[in-house]
Amino acid sequence: MNAAETVANASHTLEPLISDLGLILMTAAVAVLLFKKIKQPLVLGYLIAGFLAGNHFDFFPSVTDLKSVEVWAEIGVIFLLFSLGLEFSFKKLMKVGGTASITAVTQIITMVTVGYLVGQWIGWKSMDSIFLGVILSISSTTIILKTFDELGVKTQKFAGIVIGSLIVQDILAILMMVLLSTIAVSQQFSGSELLLSVLKLIFFLTIWFVGGIFFIPTLLKKAKSILTDEMLLIISLALCLMMVIFAANVGFSPALGAFIMGSIIAETTQAEHIEHLVKPVKDLFGAVFFVSVGMLINPETLYEYAFPVAILTLVVILGQSISSTIGALLSGQPLKQSVQTGMSLSQIGEFSFIIATLGMTLNVTSDFLYPIVVAVSAVTAFTTPFMVKFASPFSEYLEKKLPRKWTKRIERYSANTQSIKLVSNWQIVVRAFLTQVTIHSIIIVAITLLSSKFILPLVEGSQFGNIFAAVITLVIISPFLWALSLRRVAVKEVAILREERKYRGPIWMMVLLRMILGLFYIGFLLNIFFSPIIAIIALVTAVAIYIVVPKKLKSHYYKIEKHFLKNLNAREIKKAIRSRSDLTPWDGHMTTFDIAPTSNIAGKTLEELRIRELLGINIAFIKRGDIMINIPNKNERLFPGDEICVIGTDNQVTSFKSYLHQNEIEIPEKIADTDIILKQLELKEEEFIGKNIRDSQLREKTNALIVGIERNGKRILNPESGMILEKNDILWVVGSKKLLTSFFKN
């Protein structure tokens, strides 16, 4: 074959892919212009444009190869989830982890059951019904993210719960895909396969996170001086695709790999800049994804299966909304946030397409399932912006219509769940023990397996090759072996527990178990590189060396840990605003700002500024250098460099932020560590009843600030000081944890 024929063949191969991409982008451009003009959600415009540009209509240009459309759609999902990871780091997800997990698990269990029963009711075969249940249980990350962007609600409290739930759903979706594959192949449920999949997921997530945080922020920091925007964008996308390859090679979704890399980069100090650079790529492939989904809708199938599409659309909208709302309520969220969360999750999307494709690939589902899923996704994508927009008014309507005793129970349950609970010393010790064992075991096993796969083959066959490889591996894992078996954890709590006889035995058993695990991993390593007899001799030698040089291992480990923690917390130190929404009632936020050196409000007292009267917010504390001023009085002045924490609703905090910017306030660069907490108190003491807040002297007696009152089902955030206190009022007060705890005990 000559060069001309090679070029011609390459041109023939690339032409459909390029022409289809051109058509997709052209339809996306038309959708943007039209739907912006009529002020409708762009997601809907992309889907309709893709539907009309598909190869089912002759009056519009159409794609020549549906396979290329699927390729572009998959690329779009990867970059969308990478961008999602950039915005929601691991630490953010951990903050809403409990709430998100309860919400997601409740939703998935409910919808899998409902979906299966509906499939059986329609008359589908069992395997179609099983796949249908799983498909209907996974909401769409991309559709919700796009909707939140367009409606500007991403910074509100419920949005964090929604995003956390979506990530939990995606992880559970991967496990369900493994389970479905097992059921499809063996036609039976395999608990051992599911357990192995869970352990495998935990193993790889831990390795990716620990390794990524250790190396990637360091790489970006070292190269910062030579990195241009172009180079930074290329490196970021390269890291994303590298993790996509890793995830795919170990049997996970490529989309999960993209999200993991985004979450790792989100912990770096350059995360905001990278997010800004990646945004055009995200917008481009987001449009490609939604237009591609629209192109995959077959109007003939829609007509033939119009009844199932209509039924399943109602099941998704109502089922997802109700089950997610119940899940959020069970997790302790107030009614408003729960309804907003539930109504936001009322659609299916990209993971549903992947699961439907899995069924077709395994030849266990009917051909009609995929187009029905795409049609339901398109309809629910259309309804999602309206569901999000009307969630708040509907929650207010629901509060008025529900029986008063129901709403009061919900409010009390939410308040009790959100209040700070004491954790016993034993719980702290057990948690520290499990964390220590799990993380270091995974690191040791991963390094050992990588060494046996990549280092051992290079030296195998030489006279001392195995010894050389084993020594290198042992040196690398030795700090982690020391940490696993000898490092002291929860020192203060262990010392307290040892004073009680009943805890001495369990504590010694924990110490012994860690040492045994350390010896086991040394033996595991040596058994891979040597015969059993040589391994036993080497084990004795390794243990002797291990005992002789613990100080060096300790020093080396702490250097590694310090580097890891420095990378992990680098962005948090520079972070501008930190919302303490997990401590605040209702719609309130605790948010921290800095007073800039050039601020116009610097030097003025709180009474002169009248911030509370003008904007409806309270100042919880002022941090001035090493001095913490909790619950400042009206005569306290603000100075340049002060860090102030304010309490208010989403709208109030947004207004205050604008107020600060108008007065040349800069975004803060530090986060204050404070013992300020919120507590609730049901007012029963006669000495306070009938007095206003100012005359009750609650502030003077507790050095705390009343930031909320619940009375007869009504909520008042940041009440005026002249408000009269009544019996059975539920007060929310913010102040020192120690003083409040002491006061409440009395």
XYZ file of C-alpha atoms in Angstrom, residues 8-682:
675
model
C -7.029 8.135 1.495
C -7.962 5.280 3.835
C -7.261 7.429 6.889
C -9.410 10.199 5.421
C -12.197 7.698 4.759
C -11.950 6.426 8.347
C -11.955 9.851 9.962
C -14.532 11.570 7.766
C -17.734 10.203 9.404
C -16.393 10.912 12.894
C -15.434 14.490 12.015
C -18.577 15.235 10.009
C -20.773 13.865 12.788
C -18.955 16.008 15.350
C -19.500 19.028 13.120
C -23.200 18.255 12.897
C -23.444 17.788 16.662
C -21.755 21.129 17.348
C -23.849 22.906 14.734
C -27.094 21.659 16.284
C -25.776 22.566 19.743
C -25.027 26.112 18.558
C -28.546 26.512 17.163
C -29.996 25.165 20.423
C -27.944 27.606 22.505
C -29.081 30.627 20.503
C -32.723 29.593 20.350
C -33.213 28.431 23.938
C -31.285 31.358 25.384
C -33.611 33.621 23.423
C -36.760 31.953 24.763
C -35.189 31.582 28.254
C -35.520 27.809 28.465
C -33.010 25.261 29.896
C -30.156 24.563 27.490
C -30.193 20.851 28.375
C -33.656 20.576 26.857
C -32.505 22.453 23.758
C -29.560 20.091 23.242
C -31.811 17.015 23.543
C -34.452 18.357 21.123
C -31.797 19.520 18.641
C -30.133 16.109 18.768
C -33.484 14.352 18.321
C -34.269 16.401 15.202
C -30.740 15.969 13.798
C -30.782 12.202 14.211
C -30.942 9.924 11.183
C -34.699 9.393 11.625
C -35.716 12.640 9.880
C -35.008 13.543 6.260
C -35.664 17.285 6.480
C -32.530 17.908 8.652
C -28.912 16.904 8.061
C -28.336 13.656 9.944
C -25.441 11.645 11.310
C -23.913 8.936 9.142
C -22.702 6.621 11.897
C -24.460 6.151 15.248
C -21.335 4.471 16.666
C -19.436 7.752 16.347
C -22.258 9.517 18.197
C -21.898 7.019 21.051
C -18.135 7.666 21.102
C -18.634 11.430 21.416
C -21.271 10.892 24.104
C -18.864 8.741 26.143
C -16.111 11.363 25.815
C -18.614 13.984 26.959
C -19.460 11.977 30.103
C -15.754 11.630 30.951
C -15.028 15.362 30.802
C -18.250 16.286 32.588
C -17.432 14.011 35.518
C -13.838 15.264 35.561
C -15.198 18.801 35.934
C -17.589 17.595 38.617
C -14.663 16.141 40.561
C -12.842 19.474 40.341
C -15.753 21.216 42.025
C -16.479 18.619 44.707
C -13.374 17.316 46.451
C -13.158 14.276 48.721
C -13.297 16.452 51.829
C -16.481 18.138 50.604
C -18.052 14.763 49.950
C -17.067 13.542 53.400
C -18.924 16.478 54.961
C -22.226 15.317 53.498
C -21.208 11.667 53.444
C -23.698 10.461 56.052
C -26.612 12.428 54.662
C -25.695 11.606 51.063
C -25.271 7.893 51.791
C -28.606 7.546 53.603
C -30.404 9.508 50.869
C -28.790 7.552 48.021
C -29.229 4.103 49.597
C -32.894 4.791 50.444
C -33.525 5.991 46.897
C -31.757 3.079 45.225
C -33.395 0.345 47.323
C -36.839 1.877 46.752
C -36.426 2.454 43.025
C -34.858 -0.954 42.285
C -37.857 -2.586 43.972
C -40.416 -0.302 42.294
C -38.743 -0.649 38.884
C -38.730 -4.436 39.064
C -42.395 -4.553 40.115
C -43.428 -2.129 37.340
C -41.525 -4.214 34.767
C -43.337 -7.342 35.916
C -46.672 -5.486 35.850
C -46.081 -4.361 32.246
C -45.341 -7.979 31.334
C -41.589 -7.880 30.716
C -39.366 -10.849 31.412
C -37.530 -11.039 34.739
C -34.093 -9.992 33.438
C -35.580 -6.903 31.734
C -37.356 -6.028 34.993
C -34.164 -6.446 37.066
C -32.174 -4.210 34.720
C -35.069 -1.737 34.622
C -35.059 -1.441 38.420
C -31.334 -0.646 38.493
C -31.636 1.774 35.540
C -34.436 3.746 37.221
C -32.509 4.016 40.504
C -29.589 6.143 39.208
C -30.106 9.877 38.772
C -28.178 11.912 36.202
C -25.097 13.757 37.442
C -24.623 15.660 34.194
C -28.223 16.837 33.858
C -28.375 17.995 37.480
C -25.003 19.727 37.299
C -26.026 21.572 34.136
C -29.373 22.525 35.667
C -27.760 23.793 38.870
C -25.367 25.895 36.775
C -28.185 27.456 34.782
C -30.419 28.134 37.792
C -27.536 29.367 39.961
C -28.351 27.137 42.957
C -25.091 25.206 43.203
C -24.025 27.123 46.325
C -27.229 26.429 48.252
C -27.341 23.889 51.078
C -29.394 21.222 49.340
C -27.077 21.213 46.295
C -24.239 19.729 48.342
C -26.509 16.918 49.530
C -27.673 16.267 45.958
C -24.127 16.100 44.579
C -22.965 13.874 47.430
C -25.930 11.556 46.796
C -25.102 11.415 43.091
C -21.542 10.306 43.781
C -22.735 7.644 46.224
C -25.209 6.529 43.558
C -22.462 6.301 40.936
C -20.288 4.167 43.219
C -23.247 1.917 44.038
C -24.068 1.779 40.323
C -20.651 0.241 39.657
C -21.303 -2.405 42.305
C -24.735 -3.099 40.818
C -23.194 -3.456 37.360
C -20.869 -6.135 38.740
C -23.816 -7.834 40.406
C -25.903 -7.662 37.204
C -23.026 -9.154 35.203
C -22.807 -12.029 37.688
C -26.555 -12.634 37.609
C -26.621 -12.451 33.798
C -23.803 -14.956 33.348
C -24.591 -17.426 36.144
C -28.333 -16.722 36.373
C -27.976 -16.611 40.169
C -27.047 -14.143 42.883
C -23.430 -14.351 44.013
C -22.787 -12.699 47.358
C -19.082 -13.513 47.210
C -18.731 -11.716 43.852
C -20.393 -8.622 45.266
C -18.195 -8.686 48.371
C -15.062 -9.011 46.258
C -16.212 -6.099 44.114
C -16.744 -3.918 47.181
C -13.295 -4.791 48.554
C -11.743 -4.207 45.145
C -13.402 -0.792 44.879
C -12.251 0.220 48.384
C -8.718 -0.992 47.592
C -8.343 0.959 44.367
C -10.090 4.104 45.623
C -7.721 4.217 48.607
C -4.619 3.676 46.467
C -5.690 6.249 43.878
C -6.532 8.839 46.496
C -3.443 8.385 48.695
C -1.058 8.122 45.729
C -2.726 10.968 43.865
C -2.665 13.362 46.820
C 0.965 12.459 47.571
C 2.351 12.990 44.064
C 0.078 15.198 41.918
C -0.040 18.396 44.066
C 3.736 18.136 44.439
C 4.146 17.799 40.666
C 1.969 20.823 39.972
C 3.674 22.867 42.682
C 7.203 22.061 41.474
C 6.299 22.881 37.875
C 4.230 25.970 38.703
C 6.919 28.434 37.638
C 7.218 26.949 34.137
C 3.571 26.027 33.533
C 1.609 28.181 31.110
C -2.177 27.958 30.923
C -1.853 25.790 27.840
C 0.546 23.373 29.542
C -1.583 23.230 32.694
C -4.696 22.390 30.671
C -2.884 19.661 28.744
C -1.389 18.136 31.913
C -4.779 18.202 33.670
C -6.567 16.472 30.790
C -3.686 13.987 30.473
C -4.004 13.102 34.166
C -7.755 12.719 33.703
C -7.386 10.342 30.757
C -4.613 8.424 32.537
C -6.957 7.722 35.446
C -9.714 6.828 32.967
C -7.373 4.177 31.520
C -6.488 2.874 34.994
C -10.143 2.631 35.993
C -11.123 0.854 32.773
C -8.213 -1.607 33.053
C -9.205 -2.721 36.546
C -12.851 -3.156 35.574
C -14.443 0.114 36.678
C -16.338 2.755 34.759
C -14.129 5.252 32.858
C -16.409 7.975 34.212
C -15.466 6.980 37.786
C -11.769 7.333 36.913
C -12.387 10.825 35.540
C -14.231 11.837 38.692
C -11.485 10.444 40.966
C -8.782 12.438 39.162
C -10.907 15.582 39.314
C -11.343 15.088 43.072
C -7.589 14.631 43.533
C -6.753 17.798 41.578
C -9.473 19.592 43.566
C -7.222 19.303 46.638
C -4.406 21.276 44.979
C -3.857 25.016 45.280
C -4.334 25.407 41.517
C -7.742 23.741 41.476
C -9.721 26.933 40.816
C -7.417 27.899 37.961
C -7.605 24.420 36.428
C -11.391 24.459 36.804
C -11.462 27.761 34.920
C -9.258 26.342 32.140
C -11.282 23.132 31.842
C -14.665 24.911 31.778
C -14.691 25.474 27.974
C -13.821 21.793 27.457
C -16.596 20.797 29.882
C -19.116 23.046 28.126
C -18.071 21.730 24.717
C -18.374 18.058 25.587
C -21.427 18.675 27.749
C -23.185 19.944 24.648
C -21.820 16.991 22.661
C -23.149 14.559 25.258
C -26.698 15.905 25.412
C -27.014 16.347 21.645
C -25.694 12.796 21.200
C -28.296 11.457 23.624
C -31.009 13.229 21.638
C -29.717 11.663 18.416
C -30.090 8.176 19.901
C -33.854 8.568 20.392
C -35.845 6.549 17.842
C -39.294 8.089 17.161
C -40.696 4.734 15.963
C -39.766 3.082 19.231
C -41.246 6.016 21.125
C -44.518 5.561 19.267
C -44.565 1.787 19.720
C -43.706 1.928 23.417
C -45.417 5.214 24.267
C -47.360 3.649 27.153
C -44.277 2.152 28.929
C -42.383 5.425 28.349
C -45.216 7.427 29.949
C -45.560 5.020 32.885
C -41.812 4.872 33.532
C -41.511 8.652 33.270
C -44.106 9.047 36.035
C -42.399 6.327 38.079
C -39.049 8.133 37.804
C -40.372 11.609 38.601
C -42.599 10.553 41.493
C -40.542 7.598 42.738
C -37.175 9.387 42.716
C -38.649 12.516 44.311
C -40.497 10.706 47.095
C -37.780 8.147 47.907
C -35.017 10.787 47.918
C -37.104 13.110 50.078
C -37.719 10.306 52.574
C -34.009 9.432 52.533
C -33.018 13.038 53.228
C -35.570 13.247 56.050
C -34.215 10.026 57.568
C -30.715 11.514 57.453
C -31.935 14.444 59.561
C -32.405 17.180 56.970
C -35.227 19.733 57.428
C -38.347 19.379 55.306
C -37.406 22.156 52.874
C -33.934 20.792 52.084
C -35.342 17.245 51.855
C -38.002 18.238 49.313
C -35.450 20.247 47.305
C -33.092 17.248 47.323
C -35.811 14.808 46.279
C -37.203 16.913 43.461
C -33.696 17.599 42.120
C -32.965 13.872 41.793
C -36.078 13.103 39.731
C -34.448 11.931 36.479
C -32.203 9.239 34.988
C -29.147 9.764 32.797
C -25.711 8.618 31.724
C -25.250 5.693 34.137
C -28.664 4.404 33.137
C -27.465 4.367 29.510
C -24.323 2.463 30.535
C -26.351 -0.152 32.448
C -28.793 -0.538 29.548
C -25.837 -1.020 27.189
C -24.445 -3.678 29.541
C -27.689 -5.618 29.235
C -27.519 -5.498 25.419
C -23.837 -6.487 25.412
C -24.553 -9.532 27.592
C -27.568 -10.376 25.390
C -29.853 -10.704 28.415
C -32.222 -7.760 27.808
C -34.675 -6.993 25.027
C -33.820 -4.555 22.201
C -36.552 -2.125 23.201
C -35.082 -1.391 26.659
C -32.323 1.020 25.555
C -34.469 3.400 23.422
C -37.120 3.452 26.165
C -34.460 4.404 28.716
C -33.167 7.200 26.443
C -36.712 8.492 25.916
C -37.466 8.517 29.653
C -34.142 10.271 30.259
C -34.999 12.926 27.659
C -38.418 13.619 29.182
C -37.072 13.749 32.748
C -34.210 15.996 31.585
C -36.913 18.384 30.361
C -38.771 18.267 33.687
C -35.674 18.537 35.944
C -35.175 22.349 35.752
C -38.839 22.872 36.569
C -38.685 20.378 39.447
C -35.667 22.196 40.920
C -37.244 25.620 40.379
C -40.561 24.719 42.029
C -39.098 22.626 44.863
C -38.891 25.544 47.300
C -42.502 26.803 46.758
C -43.758 23.199 46.944
C -41.941 22.608 50.244
C -43.613 25.722 51.693
C -46.998 24.499 50.439
C -46.323 21.093 51.960
C -45.453 22.614 55.340
C -48.820 24.368 55.413
C -50.845 21.328 54.329
C -49.180 18.595 56.406
C -50.622 17.952 59.885
C -48.935 20.148 62.468
C -47.797 17.177 64.565
C -45.996 15.724 61.506
C -44.072 18.893 60.737
C -43.194 19.359 64.413
C -41.804 15.836 64.628
C -39.780 16.388 61.460
C -38.388 19.638 62.845
C -37.517 18.087 66.197
C -35.923 15.039 64.566
C -33.916 17.285 62.233
C -32.777 19.503 65.097
C -31.712 16.530 67.209
C -29.870 14.936 64.297
C -27.992 18.133 63.438
C -26.996 18.836 67.044
C -23.458 17.946 68.021
C -23.217 14.524 69.669
C -20.501 13.356 72.003
C -18.292 10.534 70.778
C -17.018 8.114 73.417
C -13.308 7.497 73.906
C -13.812 3.869 72.928
C -15.401 4.889 69.611
C -12.462 7.206 68.907
C -9.934 4.438 69.634
C -11.754 1.844 67.495
C -12.121 4.312 64.619
C -8.424 5.228 64.782
C -7.472 1.531 64.908
C -9.589 0.599 61.877
C -8.341 3.599 59.892
C -4.723 2.797 60.708
C -5.046 -0.869 59.787
C -7.105 -0.362 56.611
C -5.080 2.423 54.990
C -1.645 0.990 55.746
C -2.655 -2.558 54.815
C -3.872 -1.361 51.428
C -0.668 0.641 50.828
C 1.581 -2.299 51.811
C -0.313 -4.820 49.674
C -0.427 -2.454 46.695
C 3.327 -1.732 46.786
C 4.100 -5.442 47.174
C 1.905 -6.451 44.225
C 3.265 -3.654 42.025
C 6.823 -4.720 42.872
C 6.111 -8.351 42.026
C 4.573 -7.316 38.699
C 7.083 -4.718 37.521
C 10.355 -5.084 39.475
C 10.580 -8.868 39.870
C 10.324 -9.675 36.121
C 13.245 -7.318 35.433
C 15.659 -9.097 37.808
C 14.255 -12.627 37.753
C 16.823 -15.200 36.660
C 19.899 -13.337 37.868
C 21.866 -14.686 40.834
C 20.783 -12.115 43.401
C 17.842 -10.641 41.508
C 15.137 -11.834 43.879
C 17.079 -10.644 46.910
C 17.597 -7.235 45.308
C 13.889 -6.889 44.439
C 12.778 -8.039 47.895
C 15.131 -5.632 49.672
C 13.944 -2.670 47.552
C 10.309 -3.532 48.243
C 10.929 -4.033 51.944
C 12.707 -0.675 52.216
C 9.800 1.073 50.489
C 7.107 -0.473 52.698
C 9.099 -0.420 55.962
C 7.780 2.991 57.157
C 4.214 1.799 56.564
C 4.937 -1.484 58.371
C 6.166 0.515 61.355
C 3.049 2.714 61.285
C 0.780 -0.340 60.991
C 2.279 -2.260 63.896
C 3.959 0.220 66.253
C 2.607 3.733 65.735
C 0.537 4.966 68.660
C -2.913 6.299 67.784
C -5.518 8.142 69.878
C -2.905 8.437 72.641
C -5.005 10.542 75.023
C -8.091 8.331 74.702
C -6.088 5.103 75.094
C -4.476 6.461 78.281
C -7.923 7.236 79.723
C -9.330 3.818 78.791
C -6.380 1.963 80.299
C -7.410 3.278 83.701
C -10.542 1.129 83.398
C -9.910 -2.610 83.709
C -12.563 -3.692 81.199
C -10.779 -1.867 78.345
C -7.225 -3.075 79.024
C -7.702 -6.477 77.401
C -9.262 -5.174 74.156
C -6.585 -2.471 73.827
C -3.772 -5.030 74.178
C -5.539 -7.260 71.654
C -5.573 -4.362 69.172
C -1.848 -3.773 69.668
C -1.109 -7.487 69.269
C -3.274 -7.762 66.153
C -1.430 -4.868 64.493
C 1.938 -6.524 65.198
C 0.704 -9.846 63.812
C -0.537 -8.086 60.674
C 2.884 -6.460 60.245
C 4.599 -9.863 60.431
C 2.021 -11.335 58.057
C 2.697 -8.698 55.396
C 6.457 -9.242 55.685
C 5.890 -12.951 55.192
C 3.521 -12.242 52.300
C 6.196 -10.178 50.566
C 8.991 -12.690 51.114
C 6.846 -15.612 50.015
C 6.333 -13.909 46.628
C 10.075 -13.439 46.051
C 11.491 -16.616 47.642
C 10.733 -20.235 48.374
C 9.009 -20.898 51.759
C 12.216 -22.014 53.537
C 14.252 -19.022 52.416
C 11.254 -16.809 53.200
C 11.236 -17.989 56.845
C 14.957 -17.222 57.253
C 14.509 -13.837 55.592
C 11.502 -13.139 57.792
C 13.530 -13.619 60.969
C 16.267 -11.342 59.584
C 13.756 -8.696 58.500
C 12.059 -8.709 61.918
C 15.426 -8.314 63.663
C 16.307 -5.306 61.493
C 12.792 -3.993 61.964
C 13.198 -4.055 65.757
C 16.701 -2.518 65.719
C 15.933 0.602 63.644
C 12.448 1.763 64.713
C 13.519 5.390 65.189
C 14.657 5.784 61.582
C 11.475 4.160 60.324
C 9.431 6.447 62.558
C 11.253 9.535 61.301
C 10.873 8.471 57.671
C 7.175 7.719 58.095
C 6.432 11.088 59.676
C 8.166 12.828 56.764
C 5.902 10.942 54.355
C 2.803 11.718 56.429
C 3.735 15.387 56.764
C 4.145 15.694 52.995
C 0.785 13.988 52.402
C -1.078 16.192 54.901
C 0.575 19.312 53.509
C -0.699 18.461 50.015
C -4.115 17.460 51.340
C -4.664 20.693 53.265
C -2.902 23.121 50.903
C -6.066 24.333 49.201
C -8.033 24.527 52.422
C -5.480 26.913 53.907
C -5.927 29.278 50.952
C -9.643 28.774 50.633
C -11.657 31.961 50.603
C -14.893 31.089 52.291
C -15.849 28.118 54.346
C -19.507 27.510 54.991
C -20.345 25.763 58.259
C -23.762 24.611 57.057
C -23.492 21.316 58.916
C -23.819 23.211 62.220
C -26.604 25.611 61.387
C -30.383 25.240 61.578
C -32.848 25.633 58.716
C -31.452 27.796 55.904
C -28.706 29.396 58.031
C -24.997 29.278 57.185
C -21.892 30.019 59.228
C -19.503 31.622 56.755
C -16.065 33.135 57.286
C -14.678 36.306 55.618
C -11.557 38.469 55.954
C -11.503 42.238 56.430
C -9.154 43.593 53.780
C -6.486 46.223 54.590
C -8.245 48.698 52.253
C -11.756 48.033 53.545
C -13.999 51.041 54.137
C -15.637 49.387 57.147
C -12.354 48.825 59.008
C -12.187 50.813 62.245
C -15.967 51.077 62.682
C -17.943 49.494 65.512
C -20.644 46.906 64.907
C -23.200 49.428 66.166
C -22.071 51.964 63.555
C -22.152 49.404 60.743
C -25.652 48.115 61.684
C -24.961 44.921 59.747
C -27.693 43.007 61.541
C -30.320 45.674 60.931
C -29.374 46.183 57.270
C -28.695 42.604 56.180
C -30.270 40.419 58.881
C -27.101 38.526 59.815
C -25.262 37.957 63.089
C -21.507 37.915 63.708
C -20.586 34.770 65.657
C -16.920 35.546 66.266
C -13.998 37.738 65.272
C -10.482 36.308 65.037
C -7.744 38.898 65.362
C -4.330 37.255 65.067
C -4.160 34.785 67.968
C -7.063 36.457 69.776
C -10.566 34.997 69.402
C -13.494 37.308 70.233
C -16.562 35.097 70.590
C -19.981 36.745 70.279
C -18.666 40.325 69.927
C -20.739 43.130 71.449
C -21.983 46.228 69.653
C -18.943 48.296 70.709
C -16.439 45.904 69.123
C -14.572 47.417 66.168
C -13.507 45.643 62.991
C -9.858 45.989 62.016
C -7.925 45.159 58.827
C -6.992 41.489 58.777
C -9.828 40.440 61.117
C -11.544 37.171 60.266
C -15.268 37.348 60.933
C -17.818 34.518 60.961
C -21.384 35.494 60.049
C -24.666 33.565 60.293
C -27.450 34.004 57.765
C -29.504 32.416 54.997
C -28.239 31.775 51.464
C -29.640 35.114 50.301
C -28.383 37.007 53.356
C -24.856 35.622 53.026
C -24.872 36.439 49.300
C -26.003 39.997 50.082
C -23.316 40.331 52.748
C -20.676 39.107 50.302
C -21.769 41.813 47.848
C -21.702 44.339 50.678
C -18.119 43.358 51.481
C -17.026 43.626 47.859
C -18.610 47.071 47.591
C -16.457 48.076 50.540
C -13.331 46.569 48.961
C -13.355 43.426 51.065
C -11.031 40.734 49.792
C -11.652 37.011 49.875
C -10.096 35.418 52.979
C -7.069 33.190 52.763
C -7.287 31.407 56.116
C -9.826 29.395 57.971
C -10.314 29.953 61.649
C -10.235 27.049 64.041
C -12.882 27.753 66.673
C -14.873 25.950 69.317
C -17.994 27.923 68.381
C -20.999 25.580 68.049
C -24.762 25.786 67.797
C -27.029 24.254 70.397
C -30.776 24.104 70.860
C -32.612 24.806 74.123
C -36.301 24.367 74.859
